[in-house]
Amino acid sequence: MNISRNDPRVKAVQIADVLRDEILRGNYGTQGRLPSYKELGSRFGVAVQTIQNAMAILRKEGLTVSVHGRGVFVCADRPDEQALEDRDPLVEIGAIRDEMAVLSRRLDDLVARIHMDGV
C-alpha cells in the first residue's frame, strides 16, 4: 500500500495508520517482528527517518517495542482498538507534538531550499 501525496497528514502518520491497522488485524502475530526500517522505507517509498517517525507513533501508543539490534516487535499486551480510541489525552498530545516537530523540520528544509535557490 502506498501513501497519498494528496493526504493532508504527514507521511509518517499515514504509515503509522497502515501499520496500526495491520498490527490490529494480526498480520504480524501477537509478538511478531515488523519488517526492518529499510524494508518499510522501500515498501512505502520514503526515507528511513520517516519510518522512524511512524514507529515512534506506534511505540507511544503501546503497540510496538524496539529491541536494540533485533528490530521492532508487536507488544504482547498491546491495546485493542477501543483502548486506542480511549487513549490518554497526554499520549495524544505527545503524538501531535511529534507530528508538529516533523512538519517544522520539513518547513525549515523548504525555507532553506528557497533561500539557497534565490527564490
JSON list of C-alpha atoms in Angstrom, two decimals:
[
{"chain": "A", "resi": 1, "resn": "MET", "atom": "CA", "xyz": [0.00, 0.00, 0.00]},
{"chain": "A", "resi": 2, "resn": "ASN", "atom": "CA", "xyz": [1.32, 3.41, -0.94]},
{"chain": "A", "resi": 3, "resn": "ILE", "atom": "CA", "xyz": [0.80, 6.65, 0.86]},
{"chain": "A", "resi": 4, "resn": "SER", "atom": "CA", "xyz": [-1.01, 9.53, -0.76]},
{"chain": "A", "resi": 5, "resn": "ARG", "atom": "CA", "xyz": [0.57, 12.87, -1.60]},
{"chain": "A", "resi": 6, "resn": "ASN", "atom": "CA", "xyz": [-2.93, 14.33, -1.59]},
{"chain": "A", "resi": 7, "resn": "ASP", "atom": "CA", "xyz": [-3.47, 13.30, 2.03]},
{"chain": "A", "resi": 8, "resn": "PRO", "atom": "CA", "xyz": [-3.04, 16.32, 4.34]},
{"chain": "A", "resi": 9, "resn": "ARG", "atom": "CA", "xyz": [-1.44, 14.15, 7.02]},
{"chain": "A", "resi": 10, "resn": "VAL", "atom": "CA", "xyz": [2.34, 13.81, 7.08]},
{"chain": "A", "resi": 11, "resn": "LYS", "atom": "CA", "xyz": [3.74, 10.62, 5.61]},
{"chain": "A", "resi": 12, "resn": "ALA", "atom": "CA", "xyz": [4.78, 9.23, 8.99]},
{"chain": "A", "resi": 13, "resn": "VAL", "atom": "CA", "xyz": [1.21, 9.46, 10.27]},
{"chain": "A", "resi": 14, "resn": "GLN", "atom": "CA", "xyz": [-0.15, 7.79, 7.14]},
{"chain": "A", "resi": 15, "resn": "ILE", "atom": "CA", "xyz": [2.37, 4.96, 7.51]},
{"chain": "A", "resi": 16, "resn": "ALA", "atom": "CA", "xyz": [1.63, 4.59, 11.22]},
{"chain": "A", "resi": 17, "resn": "ASP", "atom": "CA", "xyz": [-2.07, 4.28, 10.36]},
{"chain": "A", "resi": 18, "resn": "VAL", "atom": "CA", "xyz": [-1.37, 1.50, 7.83]},
{"chain": "A", "resi": 19, "resn": "LEU", "atom": "CA", "xyz": [0.92, -0.39, 10.21]},
{"chain": "A", "resi": 20, "resn": "ARG", "atom": "CA", "xyz": [-1.51, 0.07, 13.13]},
{"chain": "A", "resi": 21, "resn": "ASP", "atom": "CA", "xyz": [-4.26, -1.47, 11.04]},
{"chain": "A", "resi": 22, "resn": "GLU", "atom": "CA", "xyz": [-2.00, -4.39, 10.09]},
{"chain": "A", "resi": 23, "resn": "ILE", "atom": "CA", "xyz": [-0.99, -4.93, 13.72]},
{"chain": "A", "resi": 24, "resn": "LEU", "atom": "CA", "xyz": [-4.58, -4.88, 14.94]},
{"chain": "A", "resi": 25, "resn": "ARG", "atom": "CA", "xyz": [-5.58, -7.32, 12.19]},
{"chain": "A", "resi": 26, "resn": "GLY", "atom": "CA", "xyz": [-2.90, -9.70, 13.43]},
{"chain": "A", "resi": 27, "resn": "ASN", "atom": "CA", "xyz": [-0.70, -9.56, 10.32]},
{"chain": "A", "resi": 28, "resn": "TYR", "atom": "CA", "xyz": [2.44, -9.75, 12.48]},
{"chain": "A", "resi": 29, "resn": "GLY", "atom": "CA", "xyz": [1.17, -12.12, 15.17]},
{"chain": "A", "resi": 30, "resn": "THR", "atom": "CA", "xyz": [0.93, -11.38, 18.87]},
{"chain": "A", "resi": 31, "resn": "GLN", "atom": "CA", "xyz": [4.65, -10.72, 19.33]},
{"chain": "A", "resi": 32, "resn": "GLY", "atom": "CA", "xyz": [5.80, -10.77, 15.73]},
{"chain": "A", "resi": 33, "resn": "ARG", "atom": "CA", "xyz": [8.66, -8.80, 14.28]},
{"chain": "A", "resi": 34, "resn": "LEU", "atom": "CA", "xyz": [7.81, -5.99, 11.90]},
{"chain": "A", "resi": 35, "resn": "PRO", "atom": "CA", "xyz": [9.83, -5.54, 8.71]},
{"chain": "A", "resi": 36, "resn": "SER", "atom": "CA", "xyz": [13.07, -3.57, 9.02]},
{"chain": "A", "resi": 37, "resn": "TYR", "atom": "CA", "xyz": [13.06, 0.20, 8.61]},
{"chain": "A", "resi": 38, "resn": "LYS", "atom": "CA", "xyz": [14.84, -0.26, 5.29]},
{"chain": "A", "resi": 39, "resn": "GLU", "atom": "CA", "xyz": [12.20, -2.73, 4.07]},
{"chain": "A", "resi": 40, "resn": "LEU", "atom": "CA", "xyz": [9.38, -0.45, 5.18]},
{"chain": "A", "resi": 41, "resn": "GLY", "atom": "CA", "xyz": [11.08, 2.53, 3.54]},
{"chain": "A", "resi": 42, "resn": "SER", "atom": "CA", "xyz": [11.20, 0.61, 0.26]},
{"chain": "A", "resi": 43, "resn": "ARG", "atom": "CA", "xyz": [7.61, -0.54, 0.64]},
{"chain": "A", "resi": 44, "resn": "PHE", "atom": "CA", "xyz": [6.28, 2.98, 1.21]},
{"chain": "A", "resi": 45, "resn": "GLY", "atom": "CA", "xyz": [8.84, 4.82, -0.94]},
{"chain": "A", "resi": 46, "resn": "VAL", "atom": "CA", "xyz": [10.08, 7.03, 1.91]},
{"chain": "A", "resi": 47, "resn": "ALA", "atom": "CA", "xyz": [13.29, 7.71, 3.82]},
{"chain": "A", "resi": 48, "resn": "VAL", "atom": "CA", "xyz": [14.24, 5.67, 6.88]},
{"chain": "A", "resi": 49, "resn": "GLN", "atom": "CA", "xyz": [13.72, 8.80, 9.05]},
{"chain": "A", "resi": 50, "resn": "THR", "atom": "CA", "xyz": [10.05, 8.85, 8.03]},
{"chain": "A", "resi": 51, "resn": "ILE", "atom": "CA", "xyz": [9.74, 5.19, 9.08]},
{"chain": "A", "resi": 52, "resn": "GLN", "atom": "CA", "xyz": [11.42, 6.02, 12.39]},
{"chain": "A", "resi": 53, "resn": "ASN", "atom": "CA", "xyz": [8.84, 8.77, 12.96]},
{"chain": "A", "resi": 54, "resn": "ALA", "atom": "CA", "xyz": [5.99, 6.37, 12.16]},
{"chain": "A", "resi": 55, "resn": "MET", "atom": "CA", "xyz": [7.42, 3.78, 14.55]},
{"chain": "A", "resi": 56, "resn": "ALA", "atom": "CA", "xyz": [7.70, 6.40, 17.30]},
{"chain": "A", "resi": 57, "resn": "ILE", "atom": "CA", "xyz": [3.96, 7.00, 16.98]},
{"chain": "A", "resi": 58, "resn": "LEU", "atom": "CA", "xyz": [3.20, 3.27, 17.30]},
{"chain": "A", "resi": 59, "resn": "ARG", "atom": "CA", "xyz": [5.60, 2.90, 20.22]},
{"chain": "A", "resi": 60, "resn": "LYS", "atom": "CA", "xyz": [3.91, 5.78, 22.10]},
{"chain": "A", "resi": 61, "resn": "GLU", "atom": "CA", "xyz": [0.54, 4.11, 21.52]},
{"chain": "A", "resi": 62, "resn": "GLY", "atom": "CA", "xyz": [1.87, 0.95, 23.16]},
{"chain": "A", "resi": 63, "resn": "LEU", "atom": "CA", "xyz": [1.58, -1.15, 20.00]},
{"chain": "A", "resi": 64, "resn": "THR", "atom": "CA", "xyz": [5.27, -1.86, 19.43]},
{"chain": "A", "resi": 65, "resn": "VAL", "atom": "CA", "xyz": [8.52, -2.18, 21.28]},
{"chain": "A", "resi": 66, "resn": "SER", "atom": "CA", "xyz": [12.03, -1.76, 19.88]},
{"chain": "A", "resi": 67, "resn": "VAL", "atom": "CA", "xyz": [14.72, -4.25, 20.87]},
{"chain": "A", "resi": 68, "resn": "HIS", "atom": "CA", "xyz": [18.19, -2.92, 20.15]},
{"chain": "A", "resi": 69, "resn": "GLY", "atom": "CA", "xyz": [19.91, -4.98, 17.49]},
{"chain": "A", "resi": 70, "resn": "ARG", "atom": "CA", "xyz": [16.85, -7.19, 16.92]},
{"chain": "A", "resi": 71, "resn": "GLY", "atom": "CA", "xyz": [14.13, -4.99, 15.49]},
{"chain": "A", "resi": 72, "resn": "VAL", "atom": "CA", "xyz": [10.65, -3.74, 16.26]},
{"chain": "A", "resi": 73, "resn": "PHE", "atom": "CA", "xyz": [8.08, -6.16, 17.66]},
{"chain": "A", "resi": 74, "resn": "VAL", "atom": "CA", "xyz": [4.36, -6.12, 18.34]},
{"chain": "A", "resi": 75, "resn": "CYS", "atom": "CA", "xyz": [3.73, -5.72, 22.07]},
{"chain": "A", "resi": 76, "resn": "ALA", "atom": "CA", "xyz": [2.23, -8.82, 23.64]},
{"chain": "A", "resi": 77, "resn": "ASP", "atom": "CA", "xyz": [-0.07, -6.71, 25.80]},
{"chain": "A", "resi": 78, "resn": "ARG", "atom": "CA", "xyz": [-0.95, -4.17, 23.13]},
{"chain": "A", "resi": 79, "resn": "PRO", "atom": "CA", "xyz": [-4.16, -2.17, 23.50]},
{"chain": "A", "resi": 80, "resn": "ASP", "atom": "CA", "xyz": [-7.20, -3.14, 21.47]},
{"chain": "A", "resi": 81, "resn": "GLU", "atom": "CA", "xyz": [-8.94, -0.75, 19.08]},
{"chain": "A", "resi": 82, "resn": "GLN", "atom": "CA", "xyz": [-11.28, 0.61, 21.76]},
{"chain": "A", "resi": 83, "resn": "ALA", "atom": "CA", "xyz": [-8.34, 1.30, 24.04]},
{"chain": "A", "resi": 84, "resn": "LEU", "atom": "CA", "xyz": [-6.66, 3.26, 21.25]},
{"chain": "A", "resi": 85, "resn": "GLU", "atom": "CA", "xyz": [-9.78, 5.37, 20.85]},
{"chain": "A", "resi": 86, "resn": "ASP", "atom": "CA", "xyz": [-9.89, 5.94, 24.61]},
{"chain": "A", "resi": 87, "resn": "ARG", "atom": "CA", "xyz": [-6.15, 6.58, 24.99]},
{"chain": "A", "resi": 88, "resn": "ASP", "atom": "CA", "xyz": [-4.80, 9.13, 27.41]},
{"chain": "A", "resi": 89, "resn": "PRO", "atom": "CA", "xyz": [-5.05, 12.67, 26.06]},
{"chain": "A", "resi": 90, "resn": "LEU", "atom": "CA", "xyz": [-1.45, 13.28, 27.15]},
{"chain": "A", "resi": 91, "resn": "VAL", "atom": "CA", "xyz": [-0.31, 10.47, 24.86]},
{"chain": "A", "resi": 92, "resn": "GLU", "atom": "CA", "xyz": [-2.33, 12.02, 22.05]},
{"chain": "A", "resi": 93, "resn": "ILE", "atom": "CA", "xyz": [-0.74, 15.41, 22.75]},
{"chain": "A", "resi": 94, "resn": "GLY", "atom": "CA", "xyz": [2.70, 13.78, 22.59]},
{"chain": "A", "resi": 95, "resn": "ALA", "atom": "CA", "xyz": [1.88, 12.23, 19.22]},
{"chain": "A", "resi": 96, "resn": "ILE", "atom": "CA", "xyz": [0.66, 15.57, 17.89]},
{"chain": "A", "resi": 97, "resn": "ARG", "atom": "CA", "xyz": [3.82, 17.27, 19.14]},
{"chain": "A", "resi": 98, "resn": "ASP", "atom": "CA", "xyz": [5.88, 14.66, 17.30]},
{"chain": "A", "resi": 99, "resn": "GLU", "atom": "CA", "xyz": [3.91, 15.33, 14.12]},
{"chain": "A", "resi": 100, "resn": "MET", "atom": "CA", "xyz": [4.44, 19.08, 14.58]},
{"chain": "A", "resi": 101, "resn": "ALA", "atom": "CA", "xyz": [8.18, 18.55, 15.01]},
{"chain": "A", "resi": 102, "resn": "VAL", "atom": "CA", "xyz": [8.28, 16.61, 11.74]},
{"chain": "A", "resi": 103, "resn": "LEU", "atom": "CA", "xyz": [6.33, 19.35, 9.98]},
{"chain": "A", "resi": 104, "resn": "SER", "atom": "CA", "xyz": [8.57, 22.03, 11.48]},
{"chain": "A", "resi": 105, "resn": "ARG", "atom": "CA", "xyz": [11.69, 20.26, 10.16]},
{"chain": "A", "resi": 106, "resn": "ARG", "atom": "CA", "xyz": [10.09, 19.94, 6.72]},
{"chain": "A", "resi": 107, "resn": "LEU", "atom": "CA", "xyz": [9.18, 23.62, 6.76]},
{"chain": "A", "resi": 108, "resn": "ASP", "atom": "CA", "xyz": [12.71, 24.62, 7.77]},
{"chain": "A", "resi": 109, "resn": "ASP", "atom": "CA", "xyz": [14.14, 22.47, 4.94]},
{"chain": "A", "resi": 110, "resn": "LEU", "atom": "CA", "xyz": [11.81, 24.08, 2.40]},
{"chain": "A", "resi": 111, "resn": "VAL", "atom": "CA", "xyz": [12.65, 27.60, 3.58]},
{"chain": "A", "resi": 112, "resn": "ALA", "atom": "CA", "xyz": [16.36, 26.80, 3.38]},
{"chain": "A", "resi": 113, "resn": "ARG", "atom": "CA", "xyz": [15.91, 25.47, -0.17]},
{"chain": "A", "resi": 114, "resn": "ILE", "atom": "CA", "xyz": [14.09, 28.63, -1.19]},
{"chain": "A", "resi": 115, "resn": "HIS", "atom": "CA", "xyz": [16.88, 30.80, 0.22]},
{"chain": "A", "resi": 116, "resn": "MET", "atom": "CA", "xyz": [19.56, 28.65, -1.48]},
{"chain": "A", "resi": 117, "resn": "ASP", "atom": "CA", "xyz": [17.76, 28.82, -4.84]},
{"chain": "A", "resi": 118, "resn": "GLY", "atom": "CA", "xyz": [17.34, 32.58, -4.51]},
{"chain": "A", "resi": 119, "resn": "VAL", "atom": "CA", "xyz": [13.58, 32.44, -4.98]}
]
